[in-house]
Amino acid sequence: MAERRATSAPISEREDPADRPAGLGDPAQPRRLRVLLPLPLSGAFSYSVPPGLELSPGDIVTVPLGRRDVVGVAWDSAPEEDGVPVGKLKPVVARLDLPPLPDAHRRFIDWVAGYSLAPPGAVLRMSLSSPGALTPPKPVRRVLHSGRPPLDCLKLTPARRRALAAAEDGFARSQAELARTAGVGVGVVKGLIEAGALDEVEIVPRLGIGEPNWQHQGPALSPDQASAAADLRAKVDSGFSVTLLDGVTGSGKTEVYFEAVAAALAAQRQVLVLLPEIALSAQWLERFAARFGTPPVAWHSDLKSSARQLTWRAVADGRARVVVGARSALFLPYPELGLIVVDEEHEAAFKQEDGVIYHARDMAVVRAHLGDFPIVLASATPSLESLVNVQTDKYSELRLPNRHGGAELPQVELIDLRRDPPRRDPEIGTSWLSPPLLQALEETLQSGAQALLYLNRRGYAPLTLCRACGHRFECPSCSAWLVEHRFLGRLVCHHCGYGMRVPEACPACGEVEALTPIGPGVERLAEEVSARFPAARTQIMSSDSLQGPADAAELIRRIQAHELDIVIGTQLAAKGHHFPLLTLVGVIDADLGLKGGDLRAGERTYHLLHQVAGRAGRAERPGRVLIQTYDPDHPVMQALVEGDRDRFLALEAEQRQIGGWPPFGRLAALILSAPDPDVVDQAARLVARSAPTLPGLRVLGPAEAPLAVLRGRHRRRFLIKARRDLPLQRLLRRWLTGLDLPNSVRLATDIDPYSFW
Ligand code: ADP
Ligand code: ZN
């Protein structure tokens, strides 16, 4: 199948080739054409199509722009009345030999641009995210076994024999690769080429892709799982639908949606699986490979540019049948997309916060709608947005209420830090572990099981203070404290990356040895754990301790192989991993995420703590979760103890409904920023003066952003709250276009904001 697809132009989504708009008008006359360029500030431009050039919408072309030729996409035929006579338009230079952007994909780009108020060119740029993908890959030289004996003059030394033996498998390798495989010098390989025993050939590189085998059997499903799987399978190839797959952690959601993946593959459709954090997905990739006999095609920001290029092409020409990726994978040009799965759909990581600001889950639903195929949203803790869509019958729902194999959900207990505070130990110093948690740790280690201590704070301490003069270390270009990273010996800004060495003396008063860390981060917690449990094998799991997917996979392997006893993790450790020996989860500071004025603080804290609690007792051994809090009566804590998610979310929903907050009302944020605080204030006043006034719309602000300075730019925020039935984008566009802001002022629009700093 791969071969057939690679050579023929793919059919754009379910369209009959005969239905594709033929060329644009009479080929004997120059015609007008709008071409969208992948430029951050642009809409489509008009060009003329010279006679003889056959172009259809979606074709990838080169056009002149200024003095350069740039790549763009034929968008639509331009209306006559756009001013410039066709004879005056610059002509399209050429059509590139690439599959056209599918129709549904172009409509998707326009839709996202319209919704997010981003220029269409900026959205197109995400789709052509690999500039090199558009130029044909350069042929490379490879060596192959020639099948002929070497010329007589060449003596078959052991090294030469090894090189020939290594080439016997028929794979084409570079000279260096073959030499490395055989453990010989490159000179040996060169000698064999000269003697005719190896052939040198030029080949065009392609992504090596296995064909997922949908006929491969999955595990026998439980009755619940089987009926959910049957429902999803029936939805494949039956038009647009959204299904929320709501099942407790460990209930087999992945096994169930794999059935839908198999059905889509059987129907000759491409599949996209979006995961919040592809770097942490080694276990998922392994499971996929076990189920379908080959790994999926992965798309993420760590791909090297050559791999990006090959992957983009493999998606565009339809060879890549299953793509797994983070949010940006949504913008690849799938010609035959027929199913999207968004796993952990509640995750905030799906929200892209800079450039084109969008929520990948919500845009994925739009993509499925435009492509007329099903989408599955999976979570153990669905977002309020999705649950409300189920209640209003926009989405259908499948529930998996039980863990697979009867594993019990862990028992959750609160530790009231007002009653049971951690005790300072003369040897160890300040402590973050309360007596009940310490005791539970002790018991867990004695029983030969593992524990996870969860603290969502990187580094050693979030604040460093001078005991002599009270000086606090602050980032010079952000309004944020510097976080000590003791392992690196540095104070670091988590917002802009600024860092400095931890000084010997206070820079304000000169006092030596007076700098004191305030509060814990994972490094400081690890220090205490190592001091108290010196025999336990302890390891930190945070984005600082893991440099990439390979590191993460190795750490997960070590935990599973019981090479570690205590893992101290940030939210990286909370995500879908399966650790059979992990029976205790201790949450160090459950109140951390509840501070600040975030609309979703309660919901998000609930999600995170529920997810991290779900790491405990995934196999035969029952799990226990201890949550340290100063606020045990908080509805989030009560919901966790009672395991009553639905009541908590109902309460949360009720409050949002009363206040008109999302998902019951609509929200947008405007963020103005400039290096000069006076300039940004002036600009904010200008924006405020032209704000629309109408019933059902409230403009809050301008206000200094909670993070008032970021990377040297002063920030002011507006929040726009609108009734659901108001055309929010149209109102914003009318308000914001034509505003005469100074060049130094940036204005970012965030529709459906998730972050409020
Ligand atoms: P979820 O995605 O809901 O957290 P998973 O699909 O990861 O759940 O399933 C949890 C564990 O149970 C996995 O190790 C999975 O392989 C196993 N599992 C789930 N369903 C079955 C089944 N029907 N047969 C065998 N193993 C299963
Ligand atoms: Zn900073």
PDB file of N, CA and C and ligand atoms in Angstrom, residues 475-480 482 492-498 709-712, ligand 2:
ATOM      1  N   CYS A 475      13.920  38.643  39.110  1.00  0.00           N
ATOM      2  CA  CYS A 475      14.412  38.676  37.733  1.00  0.00           C
ATOM      3  C   CYS A 475      14.527  40.118  37.260  1.00  0.00           C
ATOM      4  N   PRO A 476      15.635  40.475  36.600  1.00  0.00           N
ATOM      5  CA  PRO A 476      15.764  41.861  36.130  1.00  0.00           C
ATOM      6  C   PRO A 476      14.776  42.209  35.013  1.00  0.00           C
ATOM      7  N   SER A 477      14.243  41.211  34.297  1.00  0.00           N
ATOM      8  CA  SER A 477      13.319  41.598  33.226  1.00  0.00           C
ATOM      9  C   SER A 477      11.905  41.045  33.378  1.00  0.00           C
ATOM     10  N   CYS A 478      11.598  40.429  34.523  1.00  0.00           N
ATOM     11  CA  CYS A 478      10.231  39.966  34.763  1.00  0.00           C
ATOM     12  C   CYS A 478       9.862  40.321  36.201  1.00  0.00           C
ATOM     13  N   SER A 479       8.568  40.473  36.453  1.00  0.00           N
ATOM     14  CA  SER A 479       8.204  40.652  37.855  1.00  0.00           C
ATOM     15  C   SER A 479       7.982  39.286  38.471  1.00  0.00           C
ATOM     16  N   ALA A 480       9.083  38.605  38.754  1.00  0.00           N
ATOM     17  CA  ALA A 480       9.013  37.242  39.297  1.00  0.00           C
ATOM     18  C   ALA A 480      10.253  36.987  40.127  1.00  0.00           C
ATOM     19  N   LEU A 482      13.404  34.853  41.477  1.00  0.00           N
ATOM     20  CA  LEU A 482      14.304  33.858  40.887  1.00  0.00           C
ATOM     21  C   LEU A 482      14.226  32.578  41.718  1.00  0.00           C
ATOM     22  N   VAL A 492      17.314  31.075  38.826  1.00  0.00           N
ATOM     23  CA  VAL A 492      16.782  31.068  37.466  1.00  0.00           C
ATOM     24  C   VAL A 492      15.379  31.665  37.443  1.00  0.00           C
ATOM     25  N   CYS A 493      15.085  32.427  36.375  1.00  0.00           N
ATOM     26  CA  CYS A 493      13.715  32.917  36.173  1.00  0.00           C
ATOM     27  C   CYS A 493      12.949  31.882  35.347  1.00  0.00           C
ATOM     28  N   HIS A 494      11.824  31.410  35.879  1.00  0.00           N
ATOM     29  CA  HIS A 494      11.047  30.395  35.167  1.00  0.00           C
ATOM     30  C   HIS A 494      10.204  30.994  34.046  1.00  0.00           C
ATOM     31  N   HIS A 495      10.208  32.298  33.933  1.00  0.00           N
ATOM     32  CA  HIS A 495       9.419  32.918  32.864  1.00  0.00           C
ATOM     33  C   HIS A 495      10.243  33.234  31.633  1.00  0.00           C
ATOM     34  N   CYS A 496      11.471  33.701  31.837  1.00  0.00           N
ATOM     35  CA  CYS A 496      12.261  34.124  30.666  1.00  0.00           C
ATOM     36  C   CYS A 496      13.571  33.360  30.537  1.00  0.00           C
ATOM     37  N   GLY A 497      13.912  32.543  31.540  1.00  0.00           N
ATOM     38  CA  GLY A 497      15.138  31.765  31.433  1.00  0.00           C
ATOM     39  C   GLY A 497      16.384  32.490  31.934  1.00  0.00           C
ATOM     40  N   TYR A 498      16.245  33.736  32.383  1.00  0.00           N
ATOM     41  CA  TYR A 498      17.406  34.453  32.932  1.00  0.00           C
ATOM     42  C   TYR A 498      17.996  33.634  34.088  1.00  0.00           C
ATOM     43  N   VAL A 709       5.623  42.495  34.393  1.00  0.00           N
ATOM     44  CA  VAL A 709       6.716  42.667  33.449  1.00  0.00           C
ATOM     45  C   VAL A 709       7.186  41.281  33.030  1.00  0.00           C
ATOM     46  N   LEU A 710       7.296  41.077  31.729  1.00  0.00           N
ATOM     47  CA  LEU A 710       7.772  39.792  31.216  1.00  0.00           C
ATOM     48  C   LEU A 710       8.778  40.069  30.118  1.00  0.00           C
ATOM     49  N   ARG A 711       9.966  39.502  30.265  1.00  0.00           N
ATOM     50  CA  ARG A 711      11.044  39.731  29.296  1.00  0.00           C
ATOM     51  C   ARG A 711      11.212  41.219  28.990  1.00  0.00           C
ATOM     52  N   GLY A 712      11.140  42.017  30.006  1.00  0.00           N
ATOM     53  CA  GLY A 712      11.374  43.439  29.827  1.00  0.00           C
ATOM     54  C   GLY A 712      10.200  44.207  29.237  1.00  0.00           C
TER      55      GLY A 712
HETATM   56 ZN    ZN B   2      12.581  36.663  33.821  1.00  0.00          ZN
END
